[in-house]
Amino acid sequence: MPSPAVTLCTWKNDAPFAYSMTYDEGTVDTLANALPIHEKYGIPGHLDVVAGQLGRPRDAFASSLNGYWHMGVDELKFLMEKGWGVGNHSWSHYVYPCHPGLDLYREIVWSKYRLEDMLDFPVRIFTIPNDVYNYEVVLPTIKEHYLACAFIEGGPNRDEFDLYKIGNCLVASDGFRPRPQWPEELKTENLSLEFVKGSWVYETSHLCLWNVPQAHKCVTPEYMDERFKRLHEISDGKMWAAKPDDVIDYELMRRNIQIENVRHSDGKVSFDVAGEWPVGIMNCTVTLRLSNSGFDSVPQIEQEYHVSEGGYAFHKEVESIRRAGDDFLLTLQLAPHRTIHITS
C-alpha cells in the first residue's frame, strides 16, 4: 500500500476555484438590490467604500456616478454581520495628479485608520480608484499599510499571483468594454470551469439597479442572478465563494506554512507543520487532503504544540472532516511549530 500523504489544498474544501464579488463605491443600492441575490446563492459580498463620503450623496472629482447615496456606518456594519467584507477605496476617489488639493497620505493611510475607527474592524485591502494611473504612485505606501491591493483590470488570479496587484475583472450588464486584461472568457455567456479552474476569480461592479445608468460598468439584479447561477453550474456548486479577506488569509497561509515529515505508525498518521506565521491574517483555517491513510472511518485530530508563546496554541479548531472518495478532507485552523496526529 502506498505511504500516507498530506497535502495543503489550493482552496478551502478543495474547491475547484475561489470566487469573490465586490462592489466599488458602497452605494445603498447594493444593500437593497444585490444583497438578496447574494443570500439566494450563499455568496458573501465585499464593498470598497469611499471613506470620506460615508452616509451622504456621492460628490467625487470628475465622477460619472455623482449624486448616488453612499452607505453609512450602520449599513456597512449590518452587511459585515452577514459575512460581507469592507475595503478602502481611498478618501475621496482621487485622480492623480490633477485632483484639486490632492493629499495622497490622506487618501491611502489616514482614510484606512479613520475607516477602521468607524467600523471597529481591521481594513486590510485597498482598491485602486478610477484607472491605472492611480496605481504606481501609491504602491509603496499601500505595501506599508495593507495586506493586499486590488488592481483595475485582470483575469483569474493563478499560482503565485501578486497580492498587491490582484487581477480584478469588471461585471456589467452589457458586458465590459474591450480592455487588454479583461478576458472575454469571463463574460457570463463564456464562463467555463476549464478557464477558471484552480484560480481566484475576483470581480467588481458598481451600482446594482433595475435600470442601470451605465450598463458598461453597473449591473441589474437579474444579471447578477444569471451570473451566480452560471458560476454554480460550472462548479457543480463546489466553488469557494468567499469575501476577499478570507481568500487572502488562505493564500498567505498556503504561502507561509509547509507540511513536513509525514509518517504512519500504529494506526496513526502524523506530520509536522513548518514555516512562519503570516503577520496580519485573521483566519488561519485551511483544508488538508489526507490520502492513503487506510482508515475505514472518519478520523480524529490531535494537535501537539512545540511553541505556545505568541498565541500559537490558540489556533486549533477543527471545522470539518469529510470523505472525498478514498481520501479525507480536513478543514482546520493551523499554525507553524506543531505536530498533527490523525487517528481512526
Tab-separated table of C-alpha atoms in Angstrom:
chain	number	residue	atom	x	y	z
A	1	MET	CA	0.000	0.000	0.000
A	2	PRO	CA	1.342	3.483	-0.822
A	3	SER	CA	2.544	5.624	2.049
A	4	PRO	CA	0.116	8.179	3.517
A	5	ALA	CA	0.272	11.681	2.062
A	6	VAL	CA	-0.932	15.025	3.443
A	7	THR	CA	-1.214	17.962	1.053
A	8	LEU	CA	-2.437	21.519	1.506
A	9	CYS	CA	-5.359	22.141	-0.861
A	10	THR	CA	-5.211	25.144	-3.167
A	11	TRP	CA	-8.542	26.419	-1.826
A	12	LYS	CA	-10.766	25.729	1.151
A	13	ASN	CA	-12.717	22.447	0.935
A	14	ASP	CA	-10.569	21.604	-2.108
A	15	ALA	CA	-12.874	23.816	-4.201
A	16	PRO	CA	-12.218	23.931	-7.973
A	17	PHE	CA	-11.811	27.717	-7.752
A	18	ALA	CA	-12.340	30.626	-5.358
A	19	TYR	CA	-14.765	33.426	-6.158
A	20	SER	CA	-15.280	36.940	-4.766
A	21	MET	CA	-17.777	39.581	-5.859
A	22	THR	CA	-17.080	43.166	-4.852
A	23	TYR	CA	-18.854	46.498	-5.320
A	24	ASP	CA	-16.968	49.749	-5.741
A	25	GLU	CA	-18.227	52.894	-4.017
A	26	GLY	CA	-20.532	51.166	-1.486
A	27	THR	CA	-23.788	52.813	-2.525
A	28	VAL	CA	-27.118	51.944	-0.880
A	29	ASP	CA	-28.491	50.196	-3.975
A	30	THR	CA	-26.101	47.303	-3.258
A	31	LEU	CA	-27.803	46.785	0.076
A	32	ALA	CA	-31.277	46.966	-1.444
A	33	ASN	CA	-30.772	45.077	-4.720
A	34	ALA	CA	-27.601	42.956	-4.623
A	35	LEU	CA	-27.890	41.540	-1.097
A	36	PRO	CA	-30.982	39.367	-1.839
A	37	ILE	CA	-29.201	37.759	-4.821
A	38	HIS	CA	-26.100	37.069	-2.729
A	39	GLU	CA	-28.192	35.481	0.008
A	40	LYS	CA	-30.092	33.366	-2.522
A	41	TYR	CA	-26.834	31.736	-3.673
A	42	GLY	CA	-24.914	31.854	-0.384
A	43	ILE	CA	-22.245	34.195	-1.749
A	44	PRO	CA	-20.819	36.833	0.623
A	45	GLY	CA	-20.062	40.195	-0.960
A	46	HIS	CA	-17.477	42.902	-0.406
A	47	LEU	CA	-17.696	46.702	-0.514
A	48	ASP	CA	-14.882	49.071	-1.488
A	49	VAL	CA	-16.039	52.278	0.133
A	50	VAL	CA	-15.042	55.901	-0.342
A	51	ALA	CA	-14.081	56.529	3.262
A	52	GLY	CA	-14.634	60.277	3.222
A	53	GLN	CA	-18.183	60.115	1.878
A	54	LEU	CA	-19.998	57.579	4.042
A	55	GLY	CA	-23.675	58.260	4.609
A	56	ARG	CA	-24.047	61.066	2.087
A	57	PRO	CA	-24.570	61.660	-1.629
A	58	ARG	CA	-21.566	60.965	-3.798
A	59	ASP	CA	-19.528	64.038	-4.702
A	60	ALA	CA	-16.237	62.795	-6.180
A	61	PHE	CA	-13.995	64.746	-8.533
A	62	ALA	CA	-14.875	64.016	-12.178
A	63	SER	CA	-17.065	61.046	-11.229
A	64	SER	CA	-19.830	59.884	-13.561
A	65	LEU	CA	-21.785	58.453	-10.622
A	66	ASN	CA	-22.141	61.591	-8.507
A	67	GLY	CA	-25.445	62.009	-6.725
A	68	TYR	CA	-25.949	58.370	-5.745
A	69	TRP	CA	-26.035	57.756	-1.995
A	70	HIS	CA	-23.162	56.084	-0.143
A	71	MET	CA	-23.942	53.698	2.695
A	72	GLY	CA	-23.335	54.892	6.215
A	73	VAL	CA	-21.528	53.082	9.013
A	74	ASP	CA	-24.676	51.345	10.286
A	75	GLU	CA	-25.440	49.858	6.857
A	76	LEU	CA	-21.842	48.673	6.469
A	77	LYS	CA	-21.884	47.021	9.895
A	78	PHE	CA	-25.189	45.344	9.020
A	79	LEU	CA	-23.606	43.749	5.953
A	80	MET	CA	-20.458	42.809	7.861
A	81	GLU	CA	-22.635	40.903	10.342
A	82	LYS	CA	-23.968	38.961	7.351
A	83	GLY	CA	-20.443	37.935	6.366
A	84	TRP	CA	-19.585	40.727	3.933
A	85	GLY	CA	-16.217	42.467	3.829
A	86	VAL	CA	-15.233	46.129	3.590
A	87	GLY	CA	-12.126	47.556	1.935
A	88	ASN	CA	-10.815	51.071	1.380
A	89	HIS	CA	-11.328	52.768	-1.975
A	90	SER	CA	-9.475	55.929	-0.870
A	91	TRP	CA	-10.701	59.009	0.984
A	92	SER	CA	-12.243	60.863	-1.956
A	93	HIS	CA	-11.841	58.617	-5.056
A	94	TYR	CA	-8.741	60.576	-6.044
A	95	VAL	CA	-7.455	61.321	-9.536
A	96	TYR	CA	-3.661	61.547	-9.750
A	97	PRO	CA	-2.099	64.028	-10.307
A	98	CYS	CA	-4.736	66.665	-11.107
A	99	HIS	CA	-7.193	66.250	-8.223
A	100	PRO	CA	-7.599	69.679	-6.554
A	101	GLY	CA	-5.960	69.674	-3.119
A	102	LEU	CA	-4.702	66.101	-3.541
A	103	ASP	CA	-3.166	64.633	-0.374
A	104	LEU	CA	-2.098	61.044	-1.028
A	105	TYR	CA	-1.355	60.339	2.641
A	106	ARG	CA	-4.949	61.191	3.480
A	107	GLU	CA	-6.225	59.152	0.518
A	108	ILE	CA	-4.307	55.976	1.390
A	109	VAL	CA	-3.260	55.989	5.044
A	110	TRP	CA	-5.366	58.370	7.141
A	111	SER	CA	-8.527	57.107	5.419
A	112	LYS	CA	-7.725	53.499	6.394
A	113	TYR	CA	-7.397	54.232	10.079
A	114	ARG	CA	-10.391	56.568	10.085
A	115	LEU	CA	-12.452	53.814	8.445
A	116	GLU	CA	-11.215	51.234	10.969
A	117	ASP	CA	-12.211	53.514	13.832
A	118	MET	CA	-15.713	53.915	12.418
A	119	LEU	CA	-16.217	50.208	11.694
A	120	ASP	CA	-14.289	48.922	14.709
A	121	PHE	CA	-12.734	46.344	12.394
A	122	PRO	CA	-9.426	45.985	10.518
A	123	VAL	CA	-9.349	47.224	6.913
A	124	ARG	CA	-6.652	45.266	5.090
A	125	ILE	CA	-7.432	45.695	1.386
A	126	PHE	CA	-7.024	48.811	-0.748
A	127	THR	CA	-8.724	49.058	-4.144
A	128	ILE	CA	-7.336	51.464	-6.744
A	129	PRO	CA	-9.935	54.068	-7.832
A	130	ASN	CA	-10.578	55.364	-11.348
A	131	ASP	CA	-7.828	53.918	-13.555
A	132	VAL	CA	-4.303	52.525	-13.748
A	133	TYR	CA	-2.674	55.966	-13.470
A	134	ASN	CA	-3.568	55.927	-9.768
A	135	TYR	CA	-1.578	52.745	-9.008
A	136	GLU	CA	2.212	53.096	-9.203
A	137	VAL	CA	2.410	56.401	-7.309
A	138	VAL	CA	0.769	54.921	-4.182
A	139	LEU	CA	2.027	51.314	-4.317
A	140	PRO	CA	4.931	51.746	-1.816
A	141	THR	CA	2.557	53.347	0.705
A	142	ILE	CA	-0.051	50.623	0.214
A	143	LYS	CA	2.553	47.935	0.927
A	144	GLU	CA	3.362	49.599	4.245
A	145	HIS	CA	-0.233	49.667	5.498
A	146	TYR	CA	-2.265	46.913	3.766
A	147	LEU	CA	-2.071	43.162	3.189
A	148	ALA	CA	-3.342	43.405	-0.393
A	149	CYS	CA	-4.367	45.702	-3.229
A	150	ALA	CA	-6.948	45.157	-5.970
A	151	PHE	CA	-5.946	46.473	-9.399
A	152	ILE	CA	-8.129	47.994	-12.125
A	153	GLU	CA	-8.087	45.099	-14.555
A	154	GLY	CA	-7.017	41.475	-14.906
A	155	GLY	CA	-8.291	37.954	-15.316
A	156	PRO	CA	-8.285	34.989	-12.925
A	157	ASN	CA	-5.546	35.068	-10.270
A	158	ARG	CA	-3.371	31.961	-10.622
A	159	ASP	CA	-0.368	30.380	-8.912
A	160	GLU	CA	1.876	32.927	-7.162
A	161	PHE	CA	-0.157	35.970	-8.181
A	162	ASP	CA	0.809	39.389	-6.839
A	163	LEU	CA	-1.232	40.194	-3.717
A	164	TYR	CA	-0.550	43.876	-4.380
A	165	LYS	CA	-1.896	43.697	-7.919
A	166	ILE	CA	-4.907	41.409	-7.669
A	167	GLY	CA	-6.498	40.799	-11.063
A	168	ASN	CA	-9.907	42.424	-10.976
A	169	CYS	CA	-12.479	41.902	-13.741
A	170	LEU	CA	-15.473	44.169	-14.257
A	171	VAL	CA	-19.000	42.728	-14.182
A	172	ALA	CA	-21.506	44.729	-16.234
A	173	SER	CA	-24.962	44.007	-17.601
A	174	ASP	CA	-23.970	44.955	-21.131
A	175	GLY	CA	-20.607	43.249	-20.877
A	176	PHE	CA	-17.441	45.181	-20.127
A	177	ARG	CA	-15.829	47.386	-22.703
A	178	PRO	CA	-12.855	45.808	-24.532
A	179	ARG	CA	-9.728	46.039	-22.407
A	180	PRO	CA	-6.449	44.131	-22.777
A	181	GLN	CA	-6.630	42.338	-19.424
A	182	TRP	CA	-10.371	41.639	-19.161
A	183	PRO	CA	-10.647	38.207	-20.799
A	184	GLU	CA	-13.683	37.522	-22.955
A	185	GLU	CA	-13.811	34.107	-21.249
A	186	LEU	CA	-15.089	35.822	-18.084
A	187	LYS	CA	-18.271	37.099	-19.696
A	188	THR	CA	-21.239	35.209	-18.294
A	189	GLU	CA	-22.101	33.527	-21.563
A	190	ASN	CA	-18.488	32.307	-21.935
A	191	LEU	CA	-17.790	31.070	-18.390
A	192	SER	CA	-16.334	27.579	-18.158
A	193	LEU	CA	-14.733	25.510	-15.433
A	194	GLU	CA	-11.757	24.852	-17.694
A	195	PHE	CA	-10.875	28.565	-17.793
A	196	VAL	CA	-11.247	29.358	-14.079
A	197	LYS	CA	-10.147	26.053	-12.513
A	198	GLY	CA	-7.564	26.473	-9.771
A	199	SER	CA	-7.779	30.265	-9.806
A	200	TRP	CA	-9.261	33.042	-7.694
A	201	VAL	CA	-11.867	34.913	-9.735
A	202	TYR	CA	-12.075	38.433	-8.286
A	203	GLU	CA	-14.802	40.644	-9.757
A	204	THR	CA	-16.124	44.169	-9.334
A	205	SER	CA	-19.182	46.135	-10.332
A	206	HIS	CA	-20.624	49.488	-9.311
A	207	LEU	CA	-24.326	50.299	-8.957
A	208	CYS	CA	-26.882	47.474	-8.794
A	209	LEU	CA	-30.183	48.865	-10.066
A	210	TRP	CA	-33.192	47.631	-12.033
A	211	ASN	CA	-32.466	50.374	-14.600
A	212	VAL	CA	-28.726	50.959	-14.573
A	213	PRO	CA	-27.433	54.347	-15.751
A	214	GLN	CA	-24.200	52.902	-17.187
A	215	ALA	CA	-24.648	49.310	-18.325
A	216	HIS	CA	-20.932	49.006	-19.219
A	217	LYS	CA	-19.922	49.333	-15.530
A	218	CYS	CA	-23.072	48.577	-13.489
A	219	VAL	CA	-25.404	45.587	-13.116
A	220	THR	CA	-29.049	44.717	-12.714
A	221	PRO	CA	-30.202	42.208	-10.063
A	222	GLU	CA	-31.369	39.951	-12.904
A	223	TYR	CA	-27.865	39.923	-14.376
A	224	MET	CA	-26.255	39.046	-11.039
A	225	ASP	CA	-28.766	36.231	-10.588
A	226	GLU	CA	-27.843	34.894	-14.030
A	227	ARG	CA	-24.108	35.140	-13.299
A	228	PHE	CA	-24.256	33.450	-9.898
A	229	LYS	CA	-26.408	30.689	-11.356
A	230	ARG	CA	-23.828	30.108	-14.093
A	231	LEU	CA	-20.966	30.002	-11.585
A	232	HIS	CA	-22.816	27.380	-9.572
A	233	GLU	CA	-23.474	25.368	-12.727
A	234	ILE	CA	-19.872	25.218	-13.930
A	235	SER	CA	-18.600	24.289	-10.452
A	236	ASP	CA	-21.427	21.888	-9.622
A	237	GLY	CA	-21.990	24.056	-6.547
A	238	LYS	CA	-18.446	23.393	-5.289
A	239	MET	CA	-16.762	26.766	-5.850
A	240	TRP	CA	-15.472	28.515	-2.728
A	241	ALA	CA	-17.474	31.745	-2.578
A	242	ALA	CA	-15.718	33.986	-0.047
A	243	LYS	CA	-15.077	37.595	0.761
A	244	PRO	CA	-11.591	38.731	-0.359
A	245	ASP	CA	-10.277	38.942	3.210
A	246	ASP	CA	-10.764	35.197	3.692
A	247	VAL	CA	-9.162	34.301	0.363
A	248	ILE	CA	-6.149	36.496	1.109
A	249	ASP	CA	-5.731	34.852	4.524
A	250	TYR	CA	-5.886	31.393	2.942
A	251	GLU	CA	-3.362	32.375	0.286
A	252	LEU	CA	-0.959	33.787	2.885
A	253	MET	CA	-1.249	30.605	4.946
A	254	ARG	CA	-0.613	28.484	1.860
A	255	ARG	CA	2.499	30.508	1.009
A	256	ASN	CA	3.970	30.552	4.502
A	257	ILE	CA	3.441	27.109	6.031
A	258	GLN	CA	4.718	23.699	4.935
A	259	ILE	CA	3.660	20.122	5.664
A	260	GLU	CA	6.729	18.046	6.547
A	261	ASN	CA	7.757	14.615	7.818
A	262	VAL	CA	4.533	12.685	7.159
A	263	ARG	CA	4.754	9.290	8.906
A	264	HIS	CA	2.491	6.348	9.674
A	265	SER	CA	2.644	4.003	12.649
A	266	ASP	CA	0.234	2.087	14.892
A	267	GLY	CA	-2.857	3.269	13.003
A	268	LYS	CA	-1.835	6.898	13.263
A	269	VAL	CA	-0.741	9.404	10.627
A	270	SER	CA	1.403	12.273	11.919
A	271	PHE	CA	3.081	15.258	10.308
A	272	ASP	CA	4.856	18.455	11.287
A	273	VAL	CA	3.842	21.995	10.367
A	274	ALA	CA	6.798	24.197	9.464
A	275	GLY	CA	7.151	27.754	8.179
A	276	GLU	CA	6.370	31.143	9.666
A	277	TRP	CA	3.173	32.788	10.839
A	278	PRO	CA	1.974	35.402	8.285
A	279	VAL	CA	1.510	38.506	10.434
A	280	GLY	CA	-1.750	40.344	9.904
A	281	ILE	CA	-4.055	37.470	8.987
A	282	MET	CA	-7.346	36.952	10.812
A	283	ASN	CA	-8.391	33.476	9.647
A	284	CYS	CA	-5.892	30.593	9.687
A	285	THR	CA	-8.341	27.888	8.525
A	286	VAL	CA	-7.024	25.682	5.697
A	287	THR	CA	-8.008	22.371	4.111
A	288	LEU	CA	-5.682	19.370	4.006
A	289	ARG	CA	-6.136	16.269	1.864
A	290	LEU	CA	-5.222	13.009	3.599
A	291	SER	CA	-4.522	10.201	1.116
A	292	ASN	CA	-3.587	6.515	1.556
A	293	SER	CA	-4.386	6.561	5.273
A	294	GLY	CA	-6.005	3.126	5.364
A	295	PHE	CA	-8.685	4.497	7.691
A	296	ASP	CA	-12.138	2.947	7.375
A	297	SER	CA	-13.911	5.568	9.483
A	298	VAL	CA	-13.763	9.339	9.847
A	299	PRO	CA	-10.552	10.115	11.773
A	300	GLN	CA	-9.894	12.295	14.797
A	301	ILE	CA	-7.290	15.054	15.053
A	302	GLU	CA	-4.958	15.885	17.921
A	303	GLN	CA	-2.552	18.831	17.793
A	304	GLU	CA	0.738	18.852	19.702
A	305	TYR	CA	2.275	22.302	20.243
A	306	HIS	CA	6.014	22.914	20.198
A	307	VAL	CA	5.708	26.687	20.589
A	308	SER	CA	2.929	28.194	22.698
A	309	GLU	CA	4.294	31.732	23.075
A	310	GLY	CA	2.740	34.367	20.843
A	311	GLY	CA	-0.635	32.648	20.802
A	312	TYR	CA	0.267	29.712	18.557
A	313	ALA	CA	-1.663	27.289	20.763
A	314	PHE	CA	-4.930	29.216	20.364
A	315	HIS	CA	-5.413	28.257	16.695
A	316	LYS	CA	-6.695	24.710	16.969
A	317	GLU	CA	-10.354	24.440	15.965
A	318	VAL	CA	-11.426	21.700	13.560
A	319	GLU	CA	-14.174	22.904	11.210
A	320	SER	CA	-14.966	19.704	9.339
A	321	ILE	CA	-13.673	16.247	8.405
A	322	ARG	CA	-15.288	14.578	5.422
A	323	ARG	CA	-14.674	11.863	2.880
A	324	ALA	CA	-13.590	12.610	-0.680
A	325	GLY	CA	-13.568	9.215	-2.378
A	326	ASP	CA	-10.830	7.196	-0.681
A	327	ASP	CA	-9.325	10.375	0.823
A	328	PHE	CA	-10.344	12.655	3.663
A	329	LEU	CA	-10.574	16.466	3.585
A	330	LEU	CA	-9.566	18.021	6.904
A	331	THR	CA	-10.557	21.684	7.341
A	332	LEU	CA	-8.987	23.139	10.463
A	333	GLN	CA	-7.066	26.010	11.977
A	334	LEU	CA	-3.356	25.506	11.538
A	335	ALA	CA	-0.173	27.206	12.665
A	336	PRO	CA	3.549	26.501	12.437
A	337	HIS	CA	5.574	24.814	15.169
A	338	ARG	CA	3.234	21.918	15.917
A	339	THR	CA	2.706	18.247	15.119
A	340	ILE	CA	-0.651	16.931	13.956
A	341	HIS	CA	-1.729	13.383	14.849
A	342	ILE	CA	-4.612	11.803	12.894
A	343	THR	CA	-6.142	8.594	14.232
A	344	SER	CA	-9.037	6.447	13.089
